[in-house]
């Protein structure tokens, strides 16, 4: 089959993961990106790179892509910074379009975190030194999501004490569980079994930060080493940002890959990237889990490529918490028993804040070297399960040109928002809840409540007996009285 020379192709991918005994030997995030970039380039000259896109991370570089370009010998490359709220798939798709359009010939996507180094140095009373770019340095192109920045959360959520991400995802999890008709204990058993399998996969991943493996019983119930964070999530079910990890992907076109002499077996083909940018606060979603989003993405993959998401052989579903994995697997109709991670997931392999998906793509590219694995699907999430996306990668070129599709409007139609009020007064019904812990003790119960007038609110309780009840039995569907930001069971 003749391949269009403008077809985007992934010709290099490389991940780095460090766990230095002495944190003074560690590297800052920019250096990890550079190491990954050099690994992805292999024998190709850095000077050939003319487009570099970087994800924003915990280290706030003014233009991280420029730092990478300067250090690999591509100081004149066009630089792009994808801020928090821009999905990693969006940046990868931008790299594909940059080469597909003919405007650029070699595009590099990079991301890294060096938070383990920073935490270890701080524990020793030392400061993690990072490169500070000159005043006025800025990327050639900034990718931002103003709606994400403005509307990801709601004042009612803040007033109830929702701050840390695990509590938001635990609320989403409780809603999803109730929609499946699962009891608390059965659901917790399933979560533990799912993550025990993730831990088993991580044990075979040399880049994983937790490789010792865990039994389901080790994960399900809180211990001193694995405390409850936001019910039903223990610490080991929550992503870990405390990593020193970097990753790079190198894109070009089929025509340039031929010129560079890249062997056919070293090429991977992006087939399609589909995303939803429907931004609604968690409490303002009619269905907190937004199941239609990944369903619509999956259907669009099938319609445009002929691939059935239920049978794509290689999968990595976004795994900062269990909820996105469960929602994604169900929406994409993945048969039970399939492995849902390639790396071991973000709790065990590591969850660099805004670049894990690059690691998942790298793992998928490796797996596609197996003749039995012809295609891979990697999902992506941003925010509080706010945005969703999927990328399909293949071992061989497809029959249609690479495309990017935005299904935001379709998702907005299927997942309408509902008005949320602060400090509501009256009766309502619980539609989602969690109990947030401070150390080993429950600190507050947080509920999302449907009010009689059709609006929503979020409320809290610090009552120990109520929290004990919520931990032991399902309170979704219970009638409550709300006022002054507090709630009580009716």
XYZ file of C-alpha atoms in Angstrom:
490
model
C 0.000 0.000 0.000
C 1.313 3.432 -0.939
C 1.577 5.727 2.086
C 0.949 9.468 1.835
C 4.340 11.089 2.551
C 2.628 13.663 4.814
C 1.374 10.926 7.167
C 2.514 11.656 10.745
C 4.693 8.963 12.254
C 6.196 8.488 15.692
C 9.839 7.569 15.141
C 11.312 8.031 18.599
C 10.125 7.585 22.159
C 12.017 7.446 25.390
C 11.201 7.558 29.104
C 13.530 8.180 32.035
C 12.892 7.437 35.691
C 15.307 8.173 38.535
C 15.241 7.372 42.230
C 18.619 8.680 43.417
C 19.670 7.575 46.906
C 21.354 10.920 47.408
C 18.951 13.616 46.184
C 21.929 15.847 45.427
C 22.625 13.483 42.537
C 19.139 14.030 41.142
C 18.276 16.108 38.105
C 15.809 18.945 37.667
C 12.803 18.488 35.409
C 14.421 20.290 32.458
C 17.389 17.934 32.573
C 15.053 14.924 32.633
C 13.288 16.271 29.551
C 16.632 16.697 27.824
C 17.694 13.135 28.687
C 14.411 11.813 27.345
C 14.720 13.940 24.196
C 18.194 12.655 23.473
C 16.967 9.111 23.968
C 14.101 9.673 21.546
C 16.414 11.256 18.963
C 18.874 8.386 19.017
C 21.334 8.997 16.187
C 19.315 11.848 14.671
C 20.810 15.323 15.101
C 19.048 17.650 17.531
C 19.521 20.458 15.018
C 16.899 18.807 12.789
C 14.168 19.402 15.407
C 12.167 22.497 14.459
C 9.107 22.205 16.749
C 9.166 21.433 20.485
C 6.087 21.220 22.675
C 6.332 20.874 26.461
C 3.754 20.256 29.144
C 3.672 22.637 32.109
C 4.503 20.892 35.360
C 5.248 21.546 39.005
C 8.462 23.368 38.068
C 7.271 26.607 36.522
C 9.720 27.185 33.703
C 8.918 30.179 31.499
C 9.567 28.175 28.319
C 10.671 24.614 29.041
C 10.659 23.681 25.361
C 13.276 26.356 24.714
C 15.487 24.947 27.469
C 15.291 21.558 25.803
C 15.955 23.029 22.366
C 19.040 24.888 23.558
C 20.485 21.777 25.176
C 19.895 19.376 22.270
C 21.197 21.777 19.634
C 17.867 23.123 18.346
C 17.818 26.694 19.744
C 15.710 28.032 16.867
C 12.905 25.470 17.135
C 9.341 26.758 17.429
C 8.363 26.319 21.091
C 4.968 25.485 22.547
C 3.873 25.382 26.189
C 0.735 23.414 27.069
C -0.514 24.820 30.357
C -2.389 22.863 33.005
C -5.862 22.217 31.626
C -4.579 21.346 28.151
C -4.666 17.593 27.768
C -1.436 15.839 26.851
C -3.216 14.303 23.858
C -3.985 17.830 22.648
C -0.274 18.630 22.604
C 0.595 15.335 20.904
C -2.068 15.986 18.272
C -0.623 19.478 17.739
C 2.780 17.901 17.061
C 1.187 15.548 14.537
C -0.514 18.437 12.762
C 2.697 20.478 12.785
C 4.471 17.874 10.656
C 1.431 16.732 8.689
C 0.824 20.293 7.488
C 4.352 20.557 6.117
C 5.202 23.544 8.330
C 7.680 21.482 10.356
C 9.700 18.354 9.708
C 10.643 17.038 13.158
C 8.465 17.684 16.224
C 9.378 16.803 19.787
C 6.924 16.514 22.699
C 8.445 16.530 26.199
C 7.350 16.561 29.808
C 8.894 15.809 33.204
C 8.632 16.168 36.963
C 11.423 16.157 39.554
C 9.272 16.247 42.680
C 10.983 13.295 44.380
C 14.281 15.171 44.242
C 12.638 18.311 45.623
C 10.949 16.502 48.531
C 14.103 14.585 49.453
C 16.245 17.716 49.355
C 13.728 19.618 51.464
C 13.779 16.815 54.041
C 17.550 17.303 54.259
C 17.142 21.049 54.662
C 18.333 21.751 51.120
C 16.760 23.622 48.239
C 16.286 22.045 44.833
C 18.115 24.249 42.348
C 16.356 24.782 39.033
C 17.196 26.744 35.916
C 15.709 30.233 35.836
C 15.291 31.609 32.359
C 15.970 35.229 31.508
C 13.249 37.763 32.152
C 10.984 38.138 29.155
C 11.522 34.611 27.844
C 8.258 33.120 26.672
C 7.196 30.356 24.311
C 6.405 31.059 20.692
C 2.983 29.554 21.321
C 0.983 29.052 24.526
C -1.898 26.593 24.744
C -4.384 27.574 27.451
C -7.934 26.728 28.464
C -9.569 29.808 30.027
C -12.824 27.946 30.639
C -10.940 25.206 32.486
C -9.223 27.792 34.665
C -12.515 29.562 35.420
C -15.015 26.716 35.735
C -13.223 23.551 36.834
C -14.548 23.942 40.399
C -17.481 25.730 42.040
C -17.578 28.007 45.114
C -19.992 25.574 46.785
C -17.325 22.876 46.538
C -14.694 25.146 48.033
C -17.035 26.156 50.858
C -17.565 22.484 51.726
C -13.828 21.956 52.063
C -13.205 20.284 48.718
C -9.612 21.145 47.948
C -7.470 18.068 47.317
C -8.092 16.142 44.109
C -8.680 12.704 45.751
C -11.898 13.913 47.412
C -13.338 15.056 44.086
C -12.579 11.730 42.440
C -13.988 9.861 45.434
C -17.267 11.744 44.936
C -17.274 10.777 41.255
C -16.483 7.195 42.265
C -19.416 7.035 44.672
C -21.799 8.294 42.005
C -20.521 5.744 39.481
C -20.785 2.941 42.053
C -24.390 3.840 42.850
C -25.263 3.851 39.149
C -23.948 0.280 38.894
C -26.008 -0.845 41.876
C -22.910 -1.910 43.799
C -22.730 -2.013 47.568
C -19.803 -0.420 49.387
C -18.029 -3.652 50.317
C -18.395 -5.236 46.892
C -17.096 -2.088 45.238
C -14.116 -1.805 47.581
C -13.259 -5.431 46.856
C -13.298 -4.682 43.124
C -11.122 -1.582 43.539
C -8.592 -3.560 45.536
C -8.490 -6.380 42.979
C -8.077 -3.900 40.112
C -5.185 -2.130 41.783
C -3.543 -5.367 42.904
C -3.332 -6.273 39.214
C -1.931 -2.805 38.452
C 0.730 -3.359 41.113
C 1.559 -6.736 39.570
C 2.098 -5.086 36.175
C 4.201 -2.319 37.758
C 6.447 -4.974 39.291
C 7.545 -5.863 35.740
C 8.123 -2.233 34.717
C 11.728 -1.190 35.362
C 10.704 2.496 35.402
C 7.987 2.050 38.053
C 8.493 3.731 41.416
C 6.665 0.991 43.376
C 7.693 -2.450 42.184
C 7.229 -4.639 45.249
C 3.655 -5.650 44.415
C 0.638 -5.521 46.713
C -2.120 -7.949 47.568
C -5.710 -6.766 47.300
C -5.962 -6.861 51.096
C -2.952 -4.541 51.332
C -4.752 -1.983 49.193
C -8.365 -2.164 50.335
C -8.153 -1.336 54.022
C -6.253 1.492 55.694
C -3.046 0.875 57.605
C -0.356 3.170 58.972
C 1.542 2.754 55.693
C -1.575 3.002 53.531
C -3.975 5.426 55.225
C -7.433 6.251 53.984
C -7.309 9.531 52.052
C -10.847 10.052 50.772
C -13.214 7.120 51.183
C -13.039 4.620 49.530
C -9.553 5.579 48.277
C -6.529 4.638 50.318
C -3.138 6.221 49.634
C -2.119 3.401 47.286
C -5.166 4.079 45.098
C -4.081 7.688 44.582
C -1.588 8.898 41.992
C 1.902 9.686 43.213
C 3.519 12.908 42.023
C 6.639 12.199 44.064
C 8.634 11.021 41.076
C 11.633 12.046 38.999
C 10.412 11.044 35.558
C 10.631 12.474 32.073
C 9.467 11.429 28.638
C 9.826 12.473 25.005
C 8.054 11.601 21.757
C 9.544 12.383 18.341
C 7.195 12.937 15.379
C 7.876 13.366 11.695
C 6.181 12.365 8.440
C 6.433 9.194 6.417
C 8.390 11.079 3.772
C 10.962 12.428 6.192
C 11.151 9.083 7.999
C 12.234 7.623 4.671
C 14.846 10.371 4.269
C 16.121 9.791 7.815
C 16.406 6.071 7.116
C 14.059 5.042 9.921
C 13.336 1.297 9.612
C 9.712 0.322 9.078
C 9.684 -1.668 12.325
C 10.683 1.464 14.255
C 7.668 3.476 13.113
C 4.374 3.919 14.951
C 1.396 5.655 13.390
C -1.028 7.972 15.175
C -4.411 7.058 13.724
C -6.823 9.463 15.400
C -7.028 11.745 18.431
C -10.462 12.551 19.834
C -11.186 14.842 22.762
C -13.946 16.454 24.769
C -13.368 19.859 26.347
C -16.760 20.072 28.064
C -15.923 21.902 31.302
C -18.434 21.615 34.145
C -17.674 21.567 37.897
C -18.065 18.138 39.467
C -21.118 19.125 41.510
C -22.741 20.759 38.479
C -22.794 17.621 36.335
C -26.141 15.909 35.999
C -24.111 12.698 36.080
C -20.922 13.283 38.030
C -19.100 10.545 36.110
C -19.976 11.974 32.668
C -20.188 8.466 31.136
C -21.285 9.767 27.738
C -17.930 11.440 27.128
C -15.786 8.336 26.703
C -18.710 6.508 25.085
C -18.962 9.182 22.389
C -15.179 9.154 21.954
C -15.251 5.385 21.518
C -18.102 5.535 19.031
C -16.293 8.204 17.030
C -13.186 6.011 16.895
C -15.282 3.207 15.472
C -17.085 5.413 12.979
C -13.951 7.048 11.607
C -11.462 4.170 11.706
C -13.530 0.979 11.719
C -11.774 -0.110 14.920
C -13.845 -1.598 17.726
C -12.637 -0.223 21.064
C -13.731 -3.469 22.718
C -11.128 -5.407 20.741
C -8.183 -3.001 20.401
C -5.437 -5.252 21.790
C -3.320 -2.722 23.708
C -4.877 -0.423 26.311
C -3.791 2.149 28.839
C -6.649 3.896 30.599
C -5.859 7.033 32.577
C -5.304 5.953 36.163
C -4.716 8.887 38.512
C -7.548 7.319 40.541
C -9.722 4.244 39.999
C -12.757 6.198 38.756
C -11.379 7.164 35.313
C -10.304 3.564 34.740
C -13.722 2.166 35.624
C -15.671 4.791 33.690
C -13.412 4.463 30.658
C -13.474 0.674 30.550
C -17.251 0.601 30.739
C -17.774 3.351 28.167
C -15.335 1.752 25.710
C -16.968 -1.667 26.271
C -13.708 -3.303 27.326
C -14.382 -6.937 28.290
C -13.876 -7.800 31.930
C -10.564 -9.435 32.644
C -8.585 -7.288 30.188
C -5.536 -5.479 31.531
C -6.252 -1.749 31.622
C -2.728 -0.409 32.115
C 0.577 -0.909 30.339
C 2.789 0.733 32.942
C 1.178 -0.341 36.211
C -0.790 2.867 36.571
C -0.086 6.168 38.221
C -0.094 4.847 41.792
C 2.670 2.336 41.142
C 4.477 3.251 37.913
C 4.379 6.927 38.888
C 2.122 9.845 38.104
C 4.151 12.838 36.903
C 1.616 15.637 37.198
C 1.134 16.640 33.585
C 3.097 14.109 31.563
C 2.078 10.560 32.562
C 0.241 10.040 29.279
C 3.513 10.490 27.376
C 4.854 7.510 29.359
C 1.736 5.524 28.462
C 2.241 6.325 24.769
C 5.868 5.230 25.071
C 4.778 1.942 26.643
C 2.213 1.457 23.892
C 4.820 2.154 21.203
C 7.041 -0.514 22.753
C 4.165 -3.004 22.911
C 3.324 -2.432 19.246
C 6.631 -4.081 18.396
C 4.830 -7.356 19.046
C 3.352 -8.612 15.744
C 0.190 -9.632 17.606
C -0.387 -6.061 18.798
C -1.444 -3.999 15.805
C -3.164 -1.075 17.561
C -3.281 0.645 20.924
C -5.678 3.001 22.671
C -4.404 5.422 25.287
C -6.915 7.548 27.195
C -6.257 10.906 28.775
C -7.997 13.056 31.390
C -7.485 16.598 32.591
C -8.629 18.182 35.833
C -11.347 16.566 37.929
C -12.420 14.153 35.213
C -13.197 17.446 33.493
C -11.857 16.715 30.017
C -11.365 13.364 28.345
C -9.534 12.154 25.254
C -8.233 9.077 23.480
C -5.407 8.483 21.033
C -5.182 5.446 18.784
C -1.694 4.376 17.767
C -0.929 1.646 15.234
C 2.020 -0.443 14.079
C 1.204 0.236 10.429
C -0.241 3.207 8.534
C -4.004 3.404 8.304
C -6.243 3.770 5.287
C -7.292 7.321 6.189
C -5.204 10.395 7.087
C -4.497 11.149 10.736
C -7.280 13.296 12.139
C -8.136 15.172 15.315
C -11.777 15.363 16.362
C -13.406 17.514 19.029
C -16.644 16.035 20.386
C -17.265 18.736 22.992
C -20.639 19.757 21.602
C -21.942 16.194 21.478
C -20.784 15.582 25.048
C -22.353 18.838 26.236
C -25.676 17.720 24.751
C -25.431 14.322 26.446
C -24.098 15.597 29.775
C -25.956 18.855 30.559
C -24.996 20.996 33.518
C -27.242 21.565 36.509
C -27.271 24.799 38.581
C -25.358 24.701 41.868
C -25.985 27.013 44.816
C -23.895 27.938 47.848
C -25.346 27.744 51.372
C -28.662 26.204 50.367
C -31.314 25.726 53.044
C -33.836 22.894 53.022
C -34.145 19.195 52.302
C -32.530 17.189 49.561
C -31.225 13.799 48.482
C -27.597 12.661 48.476
C -26.280 11.762 45.007
C -22.593 11.393 45.919
C -20.440 11.433 49.040
C -17.026 10.837 50.520
C -15.363 11.010 53.903
C -12.067 12.904 53.938
C -9.398 11.859 56.416
C -6.794 13.815 58.348
C -4.146 11.250 59.188
C -5.907 8.216 60.612
C -9.071 10.074 61.624
C -12.107 11.053 59.538
C -12.201 14.848 59.336
C -15.359 15.595 57.338
C -18.065 13.995 55.265
C -18.848 15.811 52.029
C -22.052 15.286 50.082
C -23.451 16.438 46.762
C -27.177 16.986 47.227
C -30.088 17.265 44.798
C -32.468 19.893 46.156
C -36.234 19.812 45.782
C -36.196 22.798 43.398
C -33.965 21.008 40.870
C -30.741 22.685 41.884
C -27.672 21.187 43.546
C -25.561 22.023 46.546
C -22.509 20.692 48.356
C -22.389 20.390 52.136
C -20.212 18.968 54.887
C -20.479 17.409 58.308
C -17.899 16.935 61.053
C -20.171 14.724 63.142
C -18.225 11.596 64.109
C -21.279 9.352 64.320
C -22.503 10.458 60.907
C -19.068 9.833 59.387
C -18.945 6.382 60.986
C -22.319 5.627 59.409
C -21.142 6.832 55.984
C -18.072 4.596 56.176
C -20.119 1.531 57.105
C -23.223 1.853 54.969
C -24.227 3.548 51.743
C -25.879 6.933 52.301
C -26.474 7.714 48.624
C -30.187 8.317 48.188
C -30.638 9.327 51.823
C -32.668 12.433 52.643
C -30.733 15.224 54.311
C -31.353 18.658 55.693
C -28.857 21.331 54.636
C -28.141 24.793 56.005
C -25.149 27.036 56.664
C -23.048 24.737 54.494
C -23.704 21.757 56.796
C -25.872 18.694 56.406
C -27.577 16.193 58.684
C -29.316 12.951 57.872
C -33.080 13.431 58.094
